[in-house]
Short mmCIF file of C-alpha atoms in Angstrom, two decimals:
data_model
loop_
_atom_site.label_atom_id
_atom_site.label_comp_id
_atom_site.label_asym_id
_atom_site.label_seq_id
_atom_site.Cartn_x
_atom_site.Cartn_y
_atom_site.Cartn_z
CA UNK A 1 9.23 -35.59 40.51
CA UNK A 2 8.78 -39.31 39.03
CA UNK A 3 4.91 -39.05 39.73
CA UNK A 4 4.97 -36.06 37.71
CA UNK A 5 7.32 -37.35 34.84
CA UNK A 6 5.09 -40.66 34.78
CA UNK A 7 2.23 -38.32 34.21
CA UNK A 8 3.66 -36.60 31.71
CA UNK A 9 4.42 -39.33 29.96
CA UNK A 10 1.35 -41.41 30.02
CA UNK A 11 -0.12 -37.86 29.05
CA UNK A 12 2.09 -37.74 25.77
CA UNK A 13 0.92 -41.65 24.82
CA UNK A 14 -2.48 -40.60 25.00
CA UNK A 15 -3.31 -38.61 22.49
CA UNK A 16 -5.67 -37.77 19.92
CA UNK A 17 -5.79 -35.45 16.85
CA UNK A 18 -8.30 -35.44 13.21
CA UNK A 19 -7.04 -38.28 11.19
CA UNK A 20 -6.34 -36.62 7.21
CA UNK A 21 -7.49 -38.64 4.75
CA UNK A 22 -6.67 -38.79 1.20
CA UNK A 23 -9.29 -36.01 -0.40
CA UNK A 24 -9.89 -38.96 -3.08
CA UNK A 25 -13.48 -40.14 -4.08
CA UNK A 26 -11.22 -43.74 -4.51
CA UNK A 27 -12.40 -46.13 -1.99
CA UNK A 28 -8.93 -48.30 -2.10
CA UNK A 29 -6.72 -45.06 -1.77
CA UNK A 30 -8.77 -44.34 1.23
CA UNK A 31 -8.84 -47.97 2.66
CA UNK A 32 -5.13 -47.99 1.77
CA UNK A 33 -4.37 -44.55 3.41
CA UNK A 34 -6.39 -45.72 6.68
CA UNK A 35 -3.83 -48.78 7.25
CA UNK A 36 -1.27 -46.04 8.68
CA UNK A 37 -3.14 -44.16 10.58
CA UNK A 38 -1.44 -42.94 13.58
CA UNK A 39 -4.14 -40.07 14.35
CA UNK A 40 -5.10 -41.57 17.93
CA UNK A 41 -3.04 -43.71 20.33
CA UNK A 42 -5.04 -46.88 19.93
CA UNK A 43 -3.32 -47.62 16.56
CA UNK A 44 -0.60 -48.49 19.26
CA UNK A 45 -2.17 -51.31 20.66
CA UNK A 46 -4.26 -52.99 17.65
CA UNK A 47 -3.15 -55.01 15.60
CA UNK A 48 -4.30 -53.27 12.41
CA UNK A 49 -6.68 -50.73 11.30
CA UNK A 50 -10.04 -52.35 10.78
CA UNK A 51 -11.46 -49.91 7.95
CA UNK A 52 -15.35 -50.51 6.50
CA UNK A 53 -16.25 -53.00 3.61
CA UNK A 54 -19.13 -53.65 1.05
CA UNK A 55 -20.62 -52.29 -1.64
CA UNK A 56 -18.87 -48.87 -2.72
CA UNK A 57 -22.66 -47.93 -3.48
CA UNK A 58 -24.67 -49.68 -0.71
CA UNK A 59 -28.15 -47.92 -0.11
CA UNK A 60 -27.35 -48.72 3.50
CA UNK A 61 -24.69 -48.27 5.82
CA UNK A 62 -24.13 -49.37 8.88
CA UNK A 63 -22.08 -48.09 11.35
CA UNK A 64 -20.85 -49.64 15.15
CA UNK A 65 -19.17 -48.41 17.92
CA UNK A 66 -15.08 -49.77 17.00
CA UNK A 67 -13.81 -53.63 15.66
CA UNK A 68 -13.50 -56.12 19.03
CA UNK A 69 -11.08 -58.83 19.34
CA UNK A 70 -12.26 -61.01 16.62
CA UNK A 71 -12.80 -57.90 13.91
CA UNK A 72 -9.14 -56.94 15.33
CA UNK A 73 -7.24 -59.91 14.18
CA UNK A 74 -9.31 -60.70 11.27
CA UNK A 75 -9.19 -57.04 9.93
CA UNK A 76 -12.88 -56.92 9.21
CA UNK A 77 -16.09 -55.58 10.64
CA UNK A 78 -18.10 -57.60 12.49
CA UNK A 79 -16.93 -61.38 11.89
CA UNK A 80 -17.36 -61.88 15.98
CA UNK A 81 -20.36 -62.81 18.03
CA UNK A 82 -22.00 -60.05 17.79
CA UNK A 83 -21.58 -59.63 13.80
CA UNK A 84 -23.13 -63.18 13.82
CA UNK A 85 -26.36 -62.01 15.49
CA UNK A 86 -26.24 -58.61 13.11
CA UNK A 87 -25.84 -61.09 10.57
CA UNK A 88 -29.19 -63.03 11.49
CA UNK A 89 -31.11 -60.07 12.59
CA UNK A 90 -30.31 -58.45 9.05
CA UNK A 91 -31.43 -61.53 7.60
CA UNK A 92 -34.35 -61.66 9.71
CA UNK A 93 -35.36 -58.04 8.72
CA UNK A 94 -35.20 -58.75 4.96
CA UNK A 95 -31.65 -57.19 4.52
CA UNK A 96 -28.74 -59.01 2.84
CA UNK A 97 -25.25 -57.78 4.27
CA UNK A 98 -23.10 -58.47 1.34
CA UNK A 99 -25.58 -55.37 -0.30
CA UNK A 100 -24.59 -52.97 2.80
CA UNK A 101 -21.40 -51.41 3.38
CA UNK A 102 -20.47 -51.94 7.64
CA UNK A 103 -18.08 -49.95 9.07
CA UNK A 104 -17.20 -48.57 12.46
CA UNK A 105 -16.99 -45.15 14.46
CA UNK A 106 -13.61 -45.70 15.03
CA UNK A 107 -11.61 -48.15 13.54
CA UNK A 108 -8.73 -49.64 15.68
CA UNK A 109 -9.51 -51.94 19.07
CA UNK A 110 -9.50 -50.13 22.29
CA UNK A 111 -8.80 -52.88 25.06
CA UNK A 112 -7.38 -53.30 28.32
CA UNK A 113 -5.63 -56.74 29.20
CA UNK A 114 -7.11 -59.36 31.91
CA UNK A 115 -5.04 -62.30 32.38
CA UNK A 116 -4.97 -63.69 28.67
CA UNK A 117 -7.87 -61.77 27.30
CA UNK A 118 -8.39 -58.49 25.78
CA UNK A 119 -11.25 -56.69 27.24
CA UNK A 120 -13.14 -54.13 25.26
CA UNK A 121 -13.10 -50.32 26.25
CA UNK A 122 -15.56 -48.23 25.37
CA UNK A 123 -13.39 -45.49 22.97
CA UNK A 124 -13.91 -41.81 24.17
CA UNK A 125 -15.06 -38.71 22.51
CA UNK A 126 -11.52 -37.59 21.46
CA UNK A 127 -10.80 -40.71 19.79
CA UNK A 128 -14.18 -41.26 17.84
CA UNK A 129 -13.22 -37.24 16.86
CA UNK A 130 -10.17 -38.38 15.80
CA UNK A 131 -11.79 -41.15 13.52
CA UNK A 132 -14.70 -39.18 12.11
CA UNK A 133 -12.91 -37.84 9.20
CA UNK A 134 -12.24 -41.51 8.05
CA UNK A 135 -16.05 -42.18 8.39
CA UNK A 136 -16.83 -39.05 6.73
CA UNK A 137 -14.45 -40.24 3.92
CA UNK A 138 -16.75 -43.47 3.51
CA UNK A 139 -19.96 -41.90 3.55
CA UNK A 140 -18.84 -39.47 0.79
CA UNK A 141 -17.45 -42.27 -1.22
CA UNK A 142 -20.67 -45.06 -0.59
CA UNK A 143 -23.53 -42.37 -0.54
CA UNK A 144 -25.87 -44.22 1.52
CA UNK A 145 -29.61 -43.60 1.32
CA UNK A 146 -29.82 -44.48 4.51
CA UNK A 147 -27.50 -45.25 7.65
CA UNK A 148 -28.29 -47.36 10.99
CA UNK A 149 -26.30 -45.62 13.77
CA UNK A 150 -25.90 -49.03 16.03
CA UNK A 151 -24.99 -48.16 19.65
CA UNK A 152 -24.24 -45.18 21.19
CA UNK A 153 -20.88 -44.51 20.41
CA UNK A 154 -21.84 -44.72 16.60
CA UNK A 155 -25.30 -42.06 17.50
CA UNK A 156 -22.60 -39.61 18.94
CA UNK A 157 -20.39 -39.77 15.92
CA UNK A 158 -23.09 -38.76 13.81
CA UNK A 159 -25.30 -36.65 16.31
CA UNK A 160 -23.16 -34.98 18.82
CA UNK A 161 -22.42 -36.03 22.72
CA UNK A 162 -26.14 -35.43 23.60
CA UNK A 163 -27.48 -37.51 21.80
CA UNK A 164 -29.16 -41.12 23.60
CA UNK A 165 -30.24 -44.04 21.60
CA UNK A 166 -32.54 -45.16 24.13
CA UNK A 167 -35.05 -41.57 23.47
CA UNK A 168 -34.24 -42.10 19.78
CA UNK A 169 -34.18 -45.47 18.80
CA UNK A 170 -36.42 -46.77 15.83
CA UNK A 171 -37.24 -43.17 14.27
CA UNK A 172 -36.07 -41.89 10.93
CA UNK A 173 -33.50 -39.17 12.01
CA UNK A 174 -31.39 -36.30 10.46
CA UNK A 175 -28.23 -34.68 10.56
CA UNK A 176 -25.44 -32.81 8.50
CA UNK A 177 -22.97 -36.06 8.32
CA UNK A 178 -25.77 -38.39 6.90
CA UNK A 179 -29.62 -36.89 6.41
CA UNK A 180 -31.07 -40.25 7.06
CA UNK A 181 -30.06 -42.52 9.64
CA UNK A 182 -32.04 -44.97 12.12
CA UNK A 183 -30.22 -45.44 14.82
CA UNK A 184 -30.80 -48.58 17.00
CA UNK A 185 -28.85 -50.65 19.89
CA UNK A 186 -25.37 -52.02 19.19
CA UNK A 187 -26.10 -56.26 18.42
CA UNK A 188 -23.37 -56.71 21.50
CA UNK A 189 -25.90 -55.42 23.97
CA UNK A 190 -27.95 -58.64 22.89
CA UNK A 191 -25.40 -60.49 23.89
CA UNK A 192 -24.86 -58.88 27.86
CA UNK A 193 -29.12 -59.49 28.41
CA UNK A 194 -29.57 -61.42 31.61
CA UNK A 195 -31.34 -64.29 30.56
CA UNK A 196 -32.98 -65.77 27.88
CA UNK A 197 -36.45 -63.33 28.05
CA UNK A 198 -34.55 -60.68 27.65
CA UNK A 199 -32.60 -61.44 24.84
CA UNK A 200 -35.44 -62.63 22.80
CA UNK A 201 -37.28 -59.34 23.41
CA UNK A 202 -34.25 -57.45 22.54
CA UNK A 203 -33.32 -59.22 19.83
CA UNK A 204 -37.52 -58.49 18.59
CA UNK A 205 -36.69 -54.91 19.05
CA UNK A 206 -33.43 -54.80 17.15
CA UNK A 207 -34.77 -56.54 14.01
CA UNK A 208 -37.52 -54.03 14.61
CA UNK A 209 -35.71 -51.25 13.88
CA UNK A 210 -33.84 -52.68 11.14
CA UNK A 211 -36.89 -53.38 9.55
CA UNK A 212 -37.60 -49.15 10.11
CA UNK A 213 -34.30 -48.81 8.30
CA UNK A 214 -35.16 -51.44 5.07
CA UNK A 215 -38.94 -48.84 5.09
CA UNK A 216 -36.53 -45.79 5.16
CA UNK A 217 -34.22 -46.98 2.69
CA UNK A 218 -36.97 -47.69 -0.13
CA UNK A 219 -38.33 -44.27 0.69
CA UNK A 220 -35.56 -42.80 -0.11
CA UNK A 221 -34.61 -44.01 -3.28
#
């Protein structure tokens, strides 16, 4: 009977339901509205809501998988390791970030504790469901010509379980949440290559496909 209560519990903490944002074209009352948003479990244990940020107009958008330890406590998108090598990649591929809006799938940290860190877990399809209305709050508000889908967590948000990055990466996509988006790896994976090789061929093929996304972009407009 305790096995069967302590399932029940750990059943009840984990659960997931659409987030209901504010129906307000407002970015702030959005942003605002997102800081208390109980919709999933993980809100439980994050330390705050880490919702999107740049230009309310940005021609680009750029979406990742959820915020990691450093995005976490700083309550911004991609301030950690890998947002430096995004940051150097965009450069790289003749993008400035403070002109594109960056935002995650799912906006609180998902982690599991190892001694004294906080190891990232890779959210599942309930919670990024539970998140999408937020990100389909941002793209309504920011109208981007064009959104980079980085990682696979962010393609599924957009595309659907099916979809793999590694078939698709590079290529200027559709689909009824954003009707162009280039979707590419997730700047973290640079960081997990092997050895140096690998990460500098990586790292060629990621400001590759950024560079697909500044082509897109212009085409667009």
């Amino acid at each position: 009977m305790r096995f069967i209560n302590e399932m029940a519990t750990k059943k009840d903490d984990d659960y997931a339901r659409p987030a209901k944002p504010p129906a307000s074209n407002s970015w702030s009352t959005v942003q605002e509205a997102a800081k208390d948003c109980t919709a999933c479990h993980l809100y439980k244990n994050a330390t705050q809501t880490v919702f999107g940020e740049g230009p309310k107009k940005a021609p680009i958008m750029l979406i990742g998988e959820q915020p990691g330890d450093y995005e976490d406590v700083a309550g911004k998108p991609f301030v950690g390791p890998a947002g430096k090598i995004m940051d150097r990649a965009l450069d790289e591929a003749g993008i400035d970030r403070k002109q594109v809006y960056v935002t995650n799938a799912v906006k609180h940290f998902k982690w599991e504790p190892r001694g004294k860190r906080r190891i990232h877990q890779k959210p599942n399809s309930r919670e990024v469901a539970a998140c999408r209305p937020w990100l389909e709050a941002e793209l309504r508000i920011v109208k981007p010509k064009l959104v980079v889908a980085l990682g696979a967590t962010a393609g599924q948000a957009i595309f659907g379980p099916s979809f793999r990055v590694t078939k698709e990466r590079g290529k200027l996509l559709s689909s009824k949440l954003a009707p162009r988006v280039v979707a590419t790896v997730h700047p973290s994976s640079l960081l997990r290559q092997p050895d140096e090789e690998s990460r500098d061929r990586e790292y060629k093929n990621f400001v590759a496909d950024l560079k697909v996304a500044v082509k897109a972009a212009d085409q667009g407009k």
